[in-house]
Short mmCIF file of C-alpha atoms and ligand atoms in Angstrom, two decimals:
data_model
loop_
_atom_site.label_atom_id
_atom_site.label_comp_id
_atom_site.label_asym_id
_atom_site.label_seq_id
_atom_site.Cartn_x
_atom_site.Cartn_y
_atom_site.Cartn_z
CA MET A 1 -2.90 -14.60 0.60
CA GLU A 2 -3.23 -12.01 3.13
CA TYR A 3 0.05 -10.18 3.02
CA GLN A 4 2.22 -8.71 6.28
CA PHE A 5 4.46 -6.66 4.26
CA LEU A 6 3.04 -5.53 0.70
CA LYS A 7 -0.08 -3.39 -0.13
CA ILE A 8 -1.69 -3.53 -3.19
CA THR A 9 -4.01 -0.83 -4.47
CA THR A 10 -5.65 -1.19 -7.96
CA HIS A 11 -6.68 1.62 -10.48
CA GLU A 12 -8.45 0.30 -13.64
CA THR A 13 -5.91 -2.05 -15.07
CA VAL A 14 -2.84 -0.42 -13.28
CA GLN A 15 -1.67 -2.28 -9.87
CA THR A 16 0.66 -0.51 -7.33
CA LEU A 17 2.45 -2.65 -5.19
CA THR A 18 3.76 -0.67 -1.97
CA ILE A 19 6.40 -2.41 0.23
CA SER A 20 5.65 -1.75 3.98
CA ALA A 21 8.18 -2.27 6.60
CA PRO A 22 8.30 1.22 7.95
CA GLN A 23 10.40 0.15 11.28
CA SER A 24 13.40 -0.93 8.91
CA LEU A 25 12.67 1.96 6.34
CA ASN A 26 11.18 -0.92 4.30
CA ALA A 27 14.52 -3.25 4.10
CA LEU A 28 13.91 -6.46 2.60
CA ASN A 29 13.85 -9.57 4.88
CA SER A 30 13.23 -13.13 3.67
CA LYS A 31 9.56 -12.89 4.54
CA ILE A 32 8.98 -9.91 2.27
CA LEU A 33 10.85 -11.87 -0.65
CA ASN A 34 8.43 -14.52 -0.45
CA GLU A 35 5.47 -12.27 -0.19
CA MET A 36 6.59 -10.38 -3.22
CA GLU A 37 7.32 -13.91 -5.16
CA HIS A 38 3.68 -15.16 -4.48
CA PHE A 39 2.25 -11.80 -5.53
CA LEU A 40 4.25 -11.80 -8.80
CA ASP A 41 3.59 -15.72 -9.02
CA ASN A 42 -0.09 -14.72 -8.86
CA LEU A 43 -0.81 -11.75 -10.77
CA ASP A 44 -3.99 -10.70 -11.86
CA PRO A 45 -4.30 -11.30 -15.85
CA GLN A 46 -6.17 -8.25 -15.99
CA VAL A 47 -3.36 -6.12 -14.85
CA ARG A 48 -1.58 -4.46 -17.55
CA VAL A 49 1.04 -1.92 -15.76
CA LEU A 50 2.51 -2.51 -12.05
CA ILE A 51 4.33 0.26 -10.04
CA VAL A 52 6.60 -0.45 -7.34
CA THR A 53 6.77 1.88 -4.48
CA GLY A 54 7.84 2.13 -0.58
CA ASP A 55 5.86 3.01 2.35
CA GLY A 56 5.79 6.58 3.67
CA GLU A 57 7.94 9.72 2.37
CA LYS A 58 11.17 8.67 3.69
CA SER A 59 12.35 5.38 1.64
CA PHE A 60 11.56 3.23 -1.06
CA VAL A 61 13.57 0.52 0.33
CA ALA A 62 16.95 0.87 2.53
CA GLY A 63 18.28 -2.28 1.54
CA ALA A 64 18.36 -6.15 2.04
CA ASP A 65 17.98 -6.52 6.17
CA ILE A 66 21.16 -6.08 7.57
CA LYS A 67 19.66 -7.77 11.15
CA GLU A 68 18.72 -10.64 9.02
CA MET A 69 22.17 -11.06 7.45
CA ALA A 70 24.35 -10.43 9.89
CA GLU A 71 24.41 -14.09 11.04
CA LEU A 72 24.41 -15.71 7.92
CA ASN A 73 27.00 -18.23 6.68
CA GLU A 74 28.44 -18.52 3.36
CA GLU A 75 25.71 -21.06 2.26
CA GLN A 76 23.09 -19.40 3.71
CA GLY A 77 24.47 -15.79 2.15
CA ARG A 78 24.56 -17.63 -1.28
CA GLU A 79 20.90 -18.60 -0.59
CA PHE A 80 19.88 -15.39 0.49
CA GLY A 81 21.12 -13.71 -2.74
CA ALA A 82 19.96 -16.15 -4.62
CA ARG A 83 16.07 -15.78 -3.55
CA GLY A 84 16.36 -11.90 -4.14
CA ALA A 85 17.92 -12.27 -7.59
CA ARG A 86 15.26 -14.79 -8.27
CA VAL A 87 12.43 -12.40 -7.00
CA PHE A 88 13.96 -9.54 -8.99
CA ARG A 89 14.36 -11.32 -12.41
CA LYS A 90 10.57 -12.22 -12.06
CA ILE A 91 9.83 -8.39 -11.92
CA GLU A 92 12.28 -7.77 -15.05
CA THR A 93 10.85 -10.70 -17.10
CA LEU A 94 7.11 -9.96 -16.11
CA SER A 95 4.94 -10.02 -19.10
CA ILE A 96 3.72 -6.13 -18.36
CA PRO A 97 5.97 -2.88 -17.71
CA VAL A 98 6.90 -2.31 -14.17
CA ILE A 99 7.38 1.23 -12.95
CA ALA A 100 9.54 2.20 -9.94
CA ALA A 101 8.25 4.96 -8.39
CA VAL A 102 11.32 5.82 -5.97
CA ASN A 103 9.90 7.93 -3.15
CA GLY A 104 13.37 8.40 -0.78
CA PHE A 105 16.40 6.02 0.02
CA ALA A 106 17.04 3.07 -2.78
CA LEU A 107 20.11 1.72 -1.02
CA GLY A 108 21.71 -1.93 -1.64
CA GLY A 109 18.71 -4.08 -2.57
CA GLY A 110 16.66 -1.07 -3.01
CA CYS A 111 18.62 0.01 -5.78
CA GLU A 112 18.79 -3.26 -7.09
CA LEU A 113 15.11 -3.96 -6.97
CA ALA A 114 14.34 -0.27 -8.89
CA MET A 115 16.90 -1.26 -11.43
CA ALA A 116 14.94 -4.55 -11.87
CA CYS A 117 12.02 -2.60 -12.89
CA ASP A 118 11.41 -1.56 -16.71
CA VAL A 119 11.48 2.10 -15.56
CA ARG A 120 12.70 4.35 -12.93
CA ILE A 121 11.22 7.71 -11.92
CA CYS A 122 11.76 9.22 -8.50
CA SER A 123 10.86 11.73 -5.76
CA ASP A 124 13.51 14.93 -5.45
CA ASN A 125 14.37 13.49 -2.01
CA ALA A 126 15.38 9.83 -3.39
CA ARG A 127 18.64 8.60 -2.64
CA PHE A 128 20.52 5.79 -4.23
CA GLY A 129 23.61 3.77 -3.80
CA GLN A 130 25.28 0.33 -3.50
CA PRO A 131 26.61 0.63 0.14
CA GLU A 132 27.44 -3.20 0.39
CA VAL A 133 31.29 -2.99 0.23
CA GLY A 134 31.11 -0.96 3.63
CA LEU A 135 29.02 -3.88 5.02
CA GLY A 136 31.85 -6.23 4.02
CA ILE A 137 29.40 -7.60 1.09
CA ILE A 138 28.98 -6.99 -2.63
CA PRO A 139 25.65 -6.42 -4.08
CA GLY A 140 23.88 -9.48 -4.24
CA PHE A 141 20.66 -9.07 -5.84
CA SER A 142 22.14 -8.36 -9.20
CA GLY A 143 23.33 -5.01 -8.89
CA THR A 144 26.75 -5.62 -10.38
CA VAL A 145 24.89 -6.81 -13.45
CA ARG A 146 22.42 -4.23 -13.75
CA LEU A 147 24.02 -1.15 -12.72
CA ALA A 148 26.98 -1.45 -15.29
CA ARG A 149 24.27 -2.28 -17.95
CA LEU A 150 22.12 0.96 -17.00
CA VAL A 151 25.03 3.41 -16.29
CA GLY A 152 27.91 1.97 -17.79
CA MET A 153 30.99 0.23 -16.41
CA GLY A 154 32.91 3.18 -15.46
CA MET A 155 30.15 5.02 -13.32
CA ALA A 156 29.05 1.44 -11.84
CA LYS A 157 32.61 0.50 -10.46
CA GLU A 158 32.67 4.06 -9.03
CA LEU A 159 29.40 3.83 -7.33
CA ILE A 160 30.11 0.08 -6.13
CA PHE A 161 33.45 0.44 -4.87
CA SER A 162 32.92 3.72 -3.07
CA GLY A 163 29.54 2.83 -1.63
CA ARG A 164 28.41 6.41 -2.06
CA ASN A 165 24.93 7.76 -2.09
CA MET A 166 23.67 9.77 -4.85
CA LYS A 167 21.03 12.20 -5.11
CA SER A 168 18.34 12.47 -7.32
CA ASP A 169 19.73 15.09 -9.68
CA GLU A 170 22.67 12.68 -10.49
CA ALA A 171 20.91 9.64 -10.92
CA LEU A 172 19.00 11.59 -13.68
CA ARG A 173 22.33 12.94 -15.36
CA ILE A 174 23.30 9.28 -15.06
CA GLY A 175 20.47 8.04 -16.57
CA LEU A 176 19.78 5.72 -13.54
CA VAL A 177 16.22 7.56 -13.50
CA ASN A 178 14.24 8.91 -16.42
CA ALA A 179 12.52 11.72 -14.41
CA VAL A 180 12.72 13.67 -11.10
CA TYR A 181 9.62 15.12 -9.49
CA PRO A 182 8.41 16.60 -6.14
CA GLN A 183 7.60 13.83 -3.71
CA SER A 184 3.90 15.24 -3.58
CA GLU A 185 3.51 14.50 -7.24
CA LEU A 186 5.34 11.49 -7.50
CA MET A 187 2.62 8.65 -7.42
CA GLU A 188 0.41 10.99 -9.85
CA ARG A 189 3.18 10.95 -12.40
CA ALA A 190 3.72 7.19 -12.13
CA MET A 191 0.05 6.68 -12.64
CA GLU A 192 -0.08 8.96 -15.38
CA LEU A 193 2.90 6.88 -17.03
CA ALA A 194 1.23 3.48 -16.39
CA THR A 195 -2.25 4.87 -17.62
CA ARG A 196 -0.65 5.68 -21.09
CA MET A 197 1.41 2.21 -21.28
CA ALA A 198 -1.71 0.49 -20.33
CA ALA A 199 -3.95 2.05 -23.11
CA ASN A 200 -1.70 0.55 -25.52
CA ALA A 201 -2.08 -3.01 -27.11
CA PRO A 202 -0.86 -5.24 -23.91
CA LEU A 203 0.41 -8.08 -26.36
CA ALA A 204 2.80 -5.34 -28.35
CA VAL A 205 4.04 -3.79 -25.18
CA ARG A 206 4.69 -7.33 -23.75
CA TYR A 207 6.22 -8.15 -27.23
CA ALA A 208 8.29 -5.05 -26.92
CA LYS A 209 9.70 -5.85 -23.55
CA GLN A 210 10.55 -9.38 -24.44
CA CYS A 211 12.60 -8.14 -27.38
CA ILE A 212 14.50 -5.29 -25.81
CA ASN A 213 15.31 -7.93 -22.91
CA ASP A 214 16.13 -10.71 -24.80
CA GLU A 215 18.03 -8.90 -27.50
CA TYR A 216 20.47 -7.37 -25.16
CA ASP A 217 22.28 -10.70 -24.99
CA LEU A 218 22.20 -11.12 -28.66
CA ALA A 219 24.59 -10.22 -31.48
CA ALA A 220 23.07 -7.65 -33.74
CA ALA A 221 22.08 -9.85 -36.50
CA GLU A 222 20.46 -12.55 -34.23
CA ALA A 223 18.72 -9.41 -32.42
CA ILE A 224 17.43 -8.01 -35.48
CA ASP A 225 16.25 -11.40 -36.83
CA TYR A 226 14.48 -11.88 -33.24
CA GLU A 227 12.89 -8.60 -33.48
CA SER A 228 11.58 -9.17 -37.16
CA ARG A 229 9.90 -12.22 -35.82
CA MET A 230 8.27 -10.64 -33.11
CA PHE A 231 7.12 -8.27 -35.14
CA GLY A 232 5.62 -10.90 -37.39
CA ARG A 233 3.89 -12.05 -34.41
CA CYS A 234 2.00 -9.07 -33.86
CA PHE A 235 0.07 -9.66 -37.08
CA ALA A 236 -1.50 -12.63 -35.54
CA THR A 237 -3.39 -10.44 -33.11
CA ASN A 238 -6.54 -8.88 -33.11
CA ASP A 239 -5.11 -6.10 -31.48
CA GLN A 240 -3.19 -5.51 -34.47
CA LYS A 241 -6.51 -5.32 -36.64
CA ALA A 242 -8.28 -3.08 -34.31
CA GLY A 243 -5.49 -0.55 -33.70
CA MET A 244 -5.02 -0.32 -37.63
CA GLN A 245 -8.74 -0.11 -38.29
CA ALA A 246 -8.97 2.56 -35.44
CA PHE A 247 -6.41 4.74 -37.33
CA ILE A 248 -7.90 4.37 -40.71
CA ASN A 249 -11.11 5.08 -39.37
CA LYS A 250 -10.12 8.09 -37.08
CA GLY A 251 -11.13 6.45 -33.94
CA LYS A 252 -9.36 5.01 -30.94
CA ALA A 253 -8.81 1.15 -30.48
CA GLN A 254 -9.84 -0.68 -27.54
CA PHE A 255 -7.33 -2.86 -27.17
CA LYS A 256 -8.34 -6.47 -25.42
CA GLY A 257 -5.06 -8.38 -25.47
CA GLU A 258 -5.41 -11.00 -27.69
N1 CO8 B 1 18.34 -3.14 7.45
C1 CO8 B 1 17.60 -3.46 8.53
N2 CO8 B 1 17.33 -2.31 8.87
C2 CO8 B 1 17.56 -1.11 8.46
C3 CO8 B 1 17.98 -1.04 7.28
C4 CO8 B 1 18.33 -2.29 6.59
N3 CO8 B 1 19.00 -2.49 5.34
N4 CO8 B 1 17.99 0.21 7.10
C5 CO8 B 1 17.53 0.80 7.83
N5 CO8 B 1 17.06 0.22 9.08
C6 CO8 B 1 16.52 0.43 10.32
C7 CO8 B 1 17.61 0.78 11.44
O1 CO8 B 1 18.15 -0.03 12.05
C8 CO8 B 1 16.47 1.66 12.18
O2 CO8 B 1 15.84 0.78 12.93
P1 CO8 B 1 16.16 1.09 14.70
O3 CO8 B 1 15.28 2.10 14.83
O4 CO8 B 1 15.46 -0.29 15.01
O5 CO8 B 1 17.62 1.27 15.13
C9 CO8 B 1 15.57 2.30 11.24
O6 CO8 B 1 15.46 1.44 10.01
C10 CO8 B 1 15.54 3.74 10.81
O7 CO8 B 1 16.86 3.76 10.27
P2 CO8 B 1 18.18 4.85 11.00
O8 CO8 B 1 17.82 5.47 12.34
O9 CO8 B 1 19.24 4.58 10.37
O10 CO8 B 1 17.74 6.07 10.07
P3 CO8 B 1 18.29 7.39 9.39
O11 CO8 B 1 17.13 8.50 8.86
O12 CO8 B 1 19.27 7.94 10.45
O13 CO8 B 1 19.55 6.83 8.02
C11 CO8 B 1 19.69 5.36 5.93
C12 CO8 B 1 18.47 6.27 6.96
C13 CO8 B 1 20.83 6.23 5.62
C14 CO8 B 1 18.83 4.68 4.98
C15 CO8 B 1 20.43 4.36 7.10
O14 CO8 B 1 19.22 3.81 7.83
C16 CO8 B 1 21.10 3.48 6.54
O15 CO8 B 1 22.16 3.43 6.07
N6 CO8 B 1 20.37 2.19 6.43
C17 CO8 B 1 21.20 1.00 5.69
C18 CO8 B 1 21.30 1.30 4.41
C19 CO8 B 1 22.31 0.28 3.53
O16 CO8 B 1 23.48 -0.18 3.82
N7 CO8 B 1 21.68 -0.60 2.44
C20 CO8 B 1 22.54 -1.74 2.00
C21 CO8 B 1 22.00 -3.26 2.76
S1 CO8 B 1 22.88 -4.41 2.15
C22 CO8 B 1 22.09 -4.76 0.94
O17 CO8 B 1 21.21 -4.36 0.48
C23 CO8 B 1 22.58 -6.05 0.02
C24 CO8 B 1 21.58 -6.35 -1.22
C25 CO8 B 1 22.37 -7.88 -1.63
C26 CO8 B 1 22.14 -8.88 -0.84
C27 CO8 B 1 22.85 -10.25 -0.67
C28 CO8 B 1 22.77 -11.03 0.41
C29 CO8 B 1 23.82 -12.04 0.22
#
């Protein structure tokens, strides 16, 4: 499928998805959400890490498209919110790591998109925030869920109730992003991190992601048991044999993801 709003580039086993709607600072409309869903549902199985970013140097994603949302009624609003939430959940549960390279404004749905990714890094000009209450709505693409989980309930409530924007240094301090880089270095640093992840055993990385995601909602005893079972599963893979043999032989394993 030819995408109107997505640019996709591939470097070895790392793919970069760039959201591109420059006239609205990459704001997410229904067409973009549909294209993202199609892309995620048809991800190339050779891809081991996905980087998500926004087109240009000003904005990652400046939110959901306010012009599209302005005339929605209750049912349409629920449907639009559910569509975004579904697409973002697909990112969160994708079988490979997803890195958000936040290159500017990540507001509203943009901040929510970044939070659905596994890891967030950003440029020094990035701005984060959930300004929805200033528009008469609440975060609707799972922001009330993920922001509180990422930065704690008190900070999430302050940010969501005030709707204030936050600079990259504060985002780093509260743990919303893992690292801040000069704008000119961001994509190179994202690729370095992705390449490092992509060199590891793909099934082990997948199981680790599944563990961290699924165990979050379990009681400790259940979570520990879940991890033990997933740990056991690793020993049914060829990559475990290859990885450990390579260590013993002082070599480097070429993982096949099987
Ligand atoms: N939606 C639609 N258009 C947008 C958006 C947006 N979110 N953000 C920017 N644009 C458009 C502007 O309207 C403008 O278009 P035009 O040239 O036609 O007037 C163009 O992008 C450039 O923007 P600005 O001129 O405003 O650029 P500035 O540099 O002056 O300001 C800002 C940049 C600060 C990012 C500013 O554009 C802004 O505040 N944007 C809106 C940010 C926002 O409030 N985002 C949250 C939206 S709500 C949301 O995301 C809810 C998610 C859950 C939805 C659940 C649905 C039920």
